[in-house]
mmCIF file of C-alpha atoms in Angstrom:
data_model
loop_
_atom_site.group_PDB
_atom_site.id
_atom_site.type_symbol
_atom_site.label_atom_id
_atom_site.label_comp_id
_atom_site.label_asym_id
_atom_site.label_seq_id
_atom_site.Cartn_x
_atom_site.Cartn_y
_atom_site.Cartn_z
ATOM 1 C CA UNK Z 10 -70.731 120.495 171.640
ATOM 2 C CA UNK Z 11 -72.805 118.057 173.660
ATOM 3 C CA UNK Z 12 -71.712 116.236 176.189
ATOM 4 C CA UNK Z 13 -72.261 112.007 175.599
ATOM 5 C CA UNK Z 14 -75.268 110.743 176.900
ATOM 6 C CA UNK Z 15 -76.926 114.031 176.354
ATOM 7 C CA UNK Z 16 -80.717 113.381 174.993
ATOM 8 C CA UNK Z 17 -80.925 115.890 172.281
ATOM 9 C CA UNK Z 18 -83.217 115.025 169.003
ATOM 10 C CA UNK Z 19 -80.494 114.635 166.322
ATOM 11 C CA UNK Z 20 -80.816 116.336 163.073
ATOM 12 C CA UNK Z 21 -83.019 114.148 160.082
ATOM 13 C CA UNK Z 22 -83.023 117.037 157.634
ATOM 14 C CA UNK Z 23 -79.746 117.691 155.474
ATOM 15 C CA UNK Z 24 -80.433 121.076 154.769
ATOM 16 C CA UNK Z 25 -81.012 121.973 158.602
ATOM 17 C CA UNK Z 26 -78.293 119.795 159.902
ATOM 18 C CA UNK Z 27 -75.549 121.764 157.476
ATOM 19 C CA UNK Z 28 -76.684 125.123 159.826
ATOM 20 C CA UNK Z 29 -78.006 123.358 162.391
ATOM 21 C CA UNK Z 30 -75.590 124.285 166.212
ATOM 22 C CA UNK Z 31 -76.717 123.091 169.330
ATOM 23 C CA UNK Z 32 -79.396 120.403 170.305
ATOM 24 C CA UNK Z 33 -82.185 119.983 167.720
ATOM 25 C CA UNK Z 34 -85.830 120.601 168.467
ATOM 26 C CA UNK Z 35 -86.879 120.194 164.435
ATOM 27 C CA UNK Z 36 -89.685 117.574 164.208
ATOM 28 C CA UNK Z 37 -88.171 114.744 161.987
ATOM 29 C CA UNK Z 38 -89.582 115.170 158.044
ATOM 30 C CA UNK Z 39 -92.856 113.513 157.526
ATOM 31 C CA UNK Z 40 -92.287 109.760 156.236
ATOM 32 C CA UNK Z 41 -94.682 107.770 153.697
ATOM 33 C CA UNK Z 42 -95.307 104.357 154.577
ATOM 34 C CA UNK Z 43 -96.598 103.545 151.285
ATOM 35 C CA UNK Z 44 -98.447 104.466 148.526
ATOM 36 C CA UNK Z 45 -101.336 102.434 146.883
ATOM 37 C CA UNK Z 46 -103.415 103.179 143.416
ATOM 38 C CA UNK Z 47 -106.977 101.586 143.932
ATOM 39 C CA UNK Z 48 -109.601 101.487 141.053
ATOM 40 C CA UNK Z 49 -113.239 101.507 142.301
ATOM 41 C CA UNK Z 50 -113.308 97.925 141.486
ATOM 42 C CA UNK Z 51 -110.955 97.504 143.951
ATOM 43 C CA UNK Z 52 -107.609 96.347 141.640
ATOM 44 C CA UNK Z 53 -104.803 97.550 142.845
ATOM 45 C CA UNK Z 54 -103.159 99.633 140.053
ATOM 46 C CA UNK Z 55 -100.028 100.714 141.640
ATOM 47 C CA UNK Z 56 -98.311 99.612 144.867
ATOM 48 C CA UNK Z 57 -95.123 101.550 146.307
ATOM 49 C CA UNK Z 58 -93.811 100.740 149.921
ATOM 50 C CA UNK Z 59 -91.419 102.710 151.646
ATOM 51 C CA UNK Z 60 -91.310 100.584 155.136
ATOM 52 C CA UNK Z 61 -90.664 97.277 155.475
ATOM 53 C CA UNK Z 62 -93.503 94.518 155.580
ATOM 54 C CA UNK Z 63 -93.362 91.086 154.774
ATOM 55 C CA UNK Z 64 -95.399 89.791 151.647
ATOM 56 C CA UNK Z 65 -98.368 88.483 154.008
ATOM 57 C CA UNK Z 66 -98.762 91.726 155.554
ATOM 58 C CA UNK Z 67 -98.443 93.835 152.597
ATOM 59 C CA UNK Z 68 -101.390 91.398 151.112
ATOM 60 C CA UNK Z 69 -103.530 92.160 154.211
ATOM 61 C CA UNK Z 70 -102.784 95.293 154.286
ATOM 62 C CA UNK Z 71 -103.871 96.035 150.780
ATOM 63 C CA UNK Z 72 -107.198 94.446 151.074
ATOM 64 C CA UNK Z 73 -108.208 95.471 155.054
ATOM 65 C CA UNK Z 74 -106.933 99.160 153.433
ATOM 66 C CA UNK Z 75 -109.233 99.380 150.139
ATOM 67 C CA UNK Z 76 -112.072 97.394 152.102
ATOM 68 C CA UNK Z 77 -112.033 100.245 153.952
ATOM 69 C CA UNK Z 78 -111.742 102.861 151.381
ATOM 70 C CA UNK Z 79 -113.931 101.603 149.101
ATOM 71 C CA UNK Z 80 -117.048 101.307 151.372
ATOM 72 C CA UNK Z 81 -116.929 104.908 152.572
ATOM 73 C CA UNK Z 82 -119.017 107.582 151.151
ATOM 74 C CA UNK Z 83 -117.910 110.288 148.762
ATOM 75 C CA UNK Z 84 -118.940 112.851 150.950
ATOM 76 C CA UNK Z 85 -116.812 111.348 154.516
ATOM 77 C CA UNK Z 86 -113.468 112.826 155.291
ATOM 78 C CA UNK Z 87 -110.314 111.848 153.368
ATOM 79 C CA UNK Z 88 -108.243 110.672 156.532
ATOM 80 C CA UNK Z 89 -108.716 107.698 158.539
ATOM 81 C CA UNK Z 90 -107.096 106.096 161.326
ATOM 82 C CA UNK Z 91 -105.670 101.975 160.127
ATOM 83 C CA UNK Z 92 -103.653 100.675 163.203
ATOM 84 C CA UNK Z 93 -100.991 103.402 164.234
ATOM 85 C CA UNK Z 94 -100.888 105.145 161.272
ATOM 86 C CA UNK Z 95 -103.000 107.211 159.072
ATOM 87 C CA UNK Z 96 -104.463 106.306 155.493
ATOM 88 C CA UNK Z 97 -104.843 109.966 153.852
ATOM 89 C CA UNK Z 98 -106.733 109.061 150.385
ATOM 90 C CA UNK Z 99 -108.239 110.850 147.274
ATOM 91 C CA UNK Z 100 -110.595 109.753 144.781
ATOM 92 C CA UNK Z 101 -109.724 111.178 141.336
ATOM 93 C CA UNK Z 102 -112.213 109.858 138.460
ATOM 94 C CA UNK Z 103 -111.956 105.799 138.933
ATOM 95 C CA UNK Z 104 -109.002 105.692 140.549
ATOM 96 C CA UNK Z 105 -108.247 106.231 144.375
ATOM 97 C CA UNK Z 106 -104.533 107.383 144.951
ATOM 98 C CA UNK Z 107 -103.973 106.241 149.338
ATOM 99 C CA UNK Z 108 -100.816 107.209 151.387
ATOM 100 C CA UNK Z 109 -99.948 105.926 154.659
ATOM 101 C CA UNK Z 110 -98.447 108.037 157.201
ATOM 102 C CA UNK Z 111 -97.585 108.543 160.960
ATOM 103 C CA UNK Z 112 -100.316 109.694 163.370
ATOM 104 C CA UNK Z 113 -98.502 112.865 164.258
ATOM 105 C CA UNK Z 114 -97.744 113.872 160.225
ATOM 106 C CA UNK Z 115 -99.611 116.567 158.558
ATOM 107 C CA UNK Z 116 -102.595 114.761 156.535
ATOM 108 C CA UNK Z 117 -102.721 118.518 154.354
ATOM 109 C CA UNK Z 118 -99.281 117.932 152.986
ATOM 110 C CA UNK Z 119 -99.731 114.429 152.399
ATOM 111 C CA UNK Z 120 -102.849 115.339 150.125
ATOM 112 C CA UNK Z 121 -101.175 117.756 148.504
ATOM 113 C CA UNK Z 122 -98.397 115.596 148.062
ATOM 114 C CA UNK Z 123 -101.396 112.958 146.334
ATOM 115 C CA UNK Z 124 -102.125 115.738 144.277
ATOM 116 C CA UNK Z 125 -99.174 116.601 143.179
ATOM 117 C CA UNK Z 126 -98.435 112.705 141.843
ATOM 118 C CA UNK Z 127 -101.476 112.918 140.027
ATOM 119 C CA UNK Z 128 -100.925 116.550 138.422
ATOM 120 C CA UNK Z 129 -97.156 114.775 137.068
ATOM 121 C CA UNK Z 130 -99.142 112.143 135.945
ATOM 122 C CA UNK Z 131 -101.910 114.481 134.178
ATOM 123 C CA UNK Z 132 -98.989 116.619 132.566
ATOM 124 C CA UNK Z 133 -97.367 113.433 131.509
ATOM 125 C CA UNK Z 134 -99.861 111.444 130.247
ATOM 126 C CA UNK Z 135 -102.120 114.223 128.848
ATOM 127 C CA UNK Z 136 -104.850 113.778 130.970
ATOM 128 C CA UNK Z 137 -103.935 111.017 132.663
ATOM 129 C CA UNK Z 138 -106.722 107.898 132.504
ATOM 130 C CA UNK Z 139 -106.760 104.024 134.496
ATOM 131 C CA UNK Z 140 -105.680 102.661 131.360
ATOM 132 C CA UNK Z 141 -102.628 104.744 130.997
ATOM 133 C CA UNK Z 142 -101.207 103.565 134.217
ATOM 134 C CA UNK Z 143 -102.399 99.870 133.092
ATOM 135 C CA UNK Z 144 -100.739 100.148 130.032
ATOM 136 C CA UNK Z 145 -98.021 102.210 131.452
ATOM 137 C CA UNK Z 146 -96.901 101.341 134.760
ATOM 138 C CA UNK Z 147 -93.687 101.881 134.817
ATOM 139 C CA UNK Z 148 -93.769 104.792 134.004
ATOM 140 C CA UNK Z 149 -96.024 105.603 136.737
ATOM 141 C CA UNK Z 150 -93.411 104.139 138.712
ATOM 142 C CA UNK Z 151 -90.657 106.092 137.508
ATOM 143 C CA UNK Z 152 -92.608 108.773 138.296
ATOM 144 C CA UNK Z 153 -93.680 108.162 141.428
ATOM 145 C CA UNK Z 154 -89.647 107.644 142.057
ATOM 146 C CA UNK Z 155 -88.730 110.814 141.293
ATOM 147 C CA UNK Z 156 -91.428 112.302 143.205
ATOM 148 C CA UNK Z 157 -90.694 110.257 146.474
ATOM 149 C CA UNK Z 158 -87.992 108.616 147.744
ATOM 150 C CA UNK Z 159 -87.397 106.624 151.130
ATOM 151 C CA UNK Z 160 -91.591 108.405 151.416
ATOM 152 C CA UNK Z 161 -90.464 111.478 151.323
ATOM 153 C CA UNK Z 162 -90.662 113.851 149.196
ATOM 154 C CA UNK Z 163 -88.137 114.311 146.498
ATOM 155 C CA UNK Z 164 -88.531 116.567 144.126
ATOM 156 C CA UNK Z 165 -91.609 119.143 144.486
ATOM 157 C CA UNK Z 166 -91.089 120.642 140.736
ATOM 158 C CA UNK Z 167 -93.325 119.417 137.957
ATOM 159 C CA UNK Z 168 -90.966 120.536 135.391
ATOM 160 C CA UNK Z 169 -87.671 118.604 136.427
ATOM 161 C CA UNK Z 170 -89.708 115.842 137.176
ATOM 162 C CA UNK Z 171 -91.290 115.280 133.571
ATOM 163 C CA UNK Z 172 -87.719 116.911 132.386
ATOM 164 C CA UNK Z 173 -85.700 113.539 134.013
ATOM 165 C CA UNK Z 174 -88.718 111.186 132.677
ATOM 166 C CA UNK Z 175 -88.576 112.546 129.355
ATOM 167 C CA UNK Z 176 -84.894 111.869 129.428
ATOM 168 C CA UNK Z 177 -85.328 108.129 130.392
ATOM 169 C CA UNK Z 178 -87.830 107.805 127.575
ATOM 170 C CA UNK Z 179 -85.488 108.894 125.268
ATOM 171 C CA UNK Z 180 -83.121 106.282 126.388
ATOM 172 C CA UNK Z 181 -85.423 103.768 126.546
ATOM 173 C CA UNK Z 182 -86.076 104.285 123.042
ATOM 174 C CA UNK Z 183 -82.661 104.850 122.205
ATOM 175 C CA UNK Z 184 -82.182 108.068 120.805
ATOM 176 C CA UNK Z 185 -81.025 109.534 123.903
ATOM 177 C CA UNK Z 186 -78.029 112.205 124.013
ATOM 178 C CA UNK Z 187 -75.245 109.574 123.040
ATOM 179 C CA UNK Z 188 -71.990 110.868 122.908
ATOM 180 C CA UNK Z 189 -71.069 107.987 120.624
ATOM 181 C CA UNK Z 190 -71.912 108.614 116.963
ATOM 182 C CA UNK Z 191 -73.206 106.031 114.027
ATOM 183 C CA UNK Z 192 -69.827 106.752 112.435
ATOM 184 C CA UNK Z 193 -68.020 105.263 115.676
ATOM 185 C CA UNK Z 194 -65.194 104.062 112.898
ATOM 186 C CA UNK Z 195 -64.011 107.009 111.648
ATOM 187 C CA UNK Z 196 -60.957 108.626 112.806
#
């Protein structure tokens, strides 16, 4: 046990604080601060935040952030430093997928977090286009809300993530697995 007043990290991570025994040197689980889908244009396609920020400073922070993004060359590095945090972005096709992360989290797993998003969204749309996720957005969200929640990640398997979406199509559509009949009346 420790004794109060002890400074000891506490335990972020469920499945380490179930076997977790003594004071806890785990580094807390890497946090999203939000997630933003840019078309070259600059429209925003897609906005997700995961922090709290008031509407004036989400509306700054969207356009200082794809200012930004949008003037650098293909060829420059992925990662870039916006206040205290780090924007880790990707360019796939027309769209630019940008997450927003602590200085000290890993900008590797945050890409291939990006990536993964995008390879839901390819196996879900069938080669996923910027008119899909026009047309479409939310089920982009829904997506991006299994993948991620509270910015972190949620789910990392393609398969029960387009599993549960197919699901909520179907009840969106209403021919989901009803354990009502149509002869409700019959005895």
């Amino acid at each position: 046990r420790r004794a109060v007043g002890e400074s000891a990290l506490r335990c972020d991570s469920l499945a380490h604080a179930v076997t977790c025994t003594g004071p806890c040197n785990a580094p807390p689980p890497m946090g999203i601060h939000f997630v933003l889908l840019i078309s070259r244009q600059g429209k925003v396609r897609l906005t997700k935040w995961y922090s709290a920020y008031s509407a004036k400073e989400k509306a700054r922070t969207v356009r200082e952030v794809s200012a930004v993004v949008l003037s650098r060359q293909q060829k420059q590095c992925n990662f870039l430093e916006y206040k205290d945090k780090k924007i880790i972005y990707k360019r796939y096709a027309s769209l630019y997928f940008l997450a927003c992360v602590d200085e000290e989290d890993n900008e590797l797993i945050v890409l291939e977090t990006i990536h993964h998003f995008v390879e839901v969204l390819d196996r879900y749309f069938g080669n996923v286009c910027e008119l899909d996720l026009i047309f479409n957005f939310h089920k982009a969200y829904h997506i991006l809300d299994e993948l991620l929640i509270c910015g972190e990640l949620q789910e990392p398997s393609k398969k029960a993530i387009l599993r549960v979406t197919a699901a909520q199509d179907a009840l969106m559509e209403g021919s989901g697995d009803s354990k009502v009949s149509d002869s409700k009346y019959e005895i």
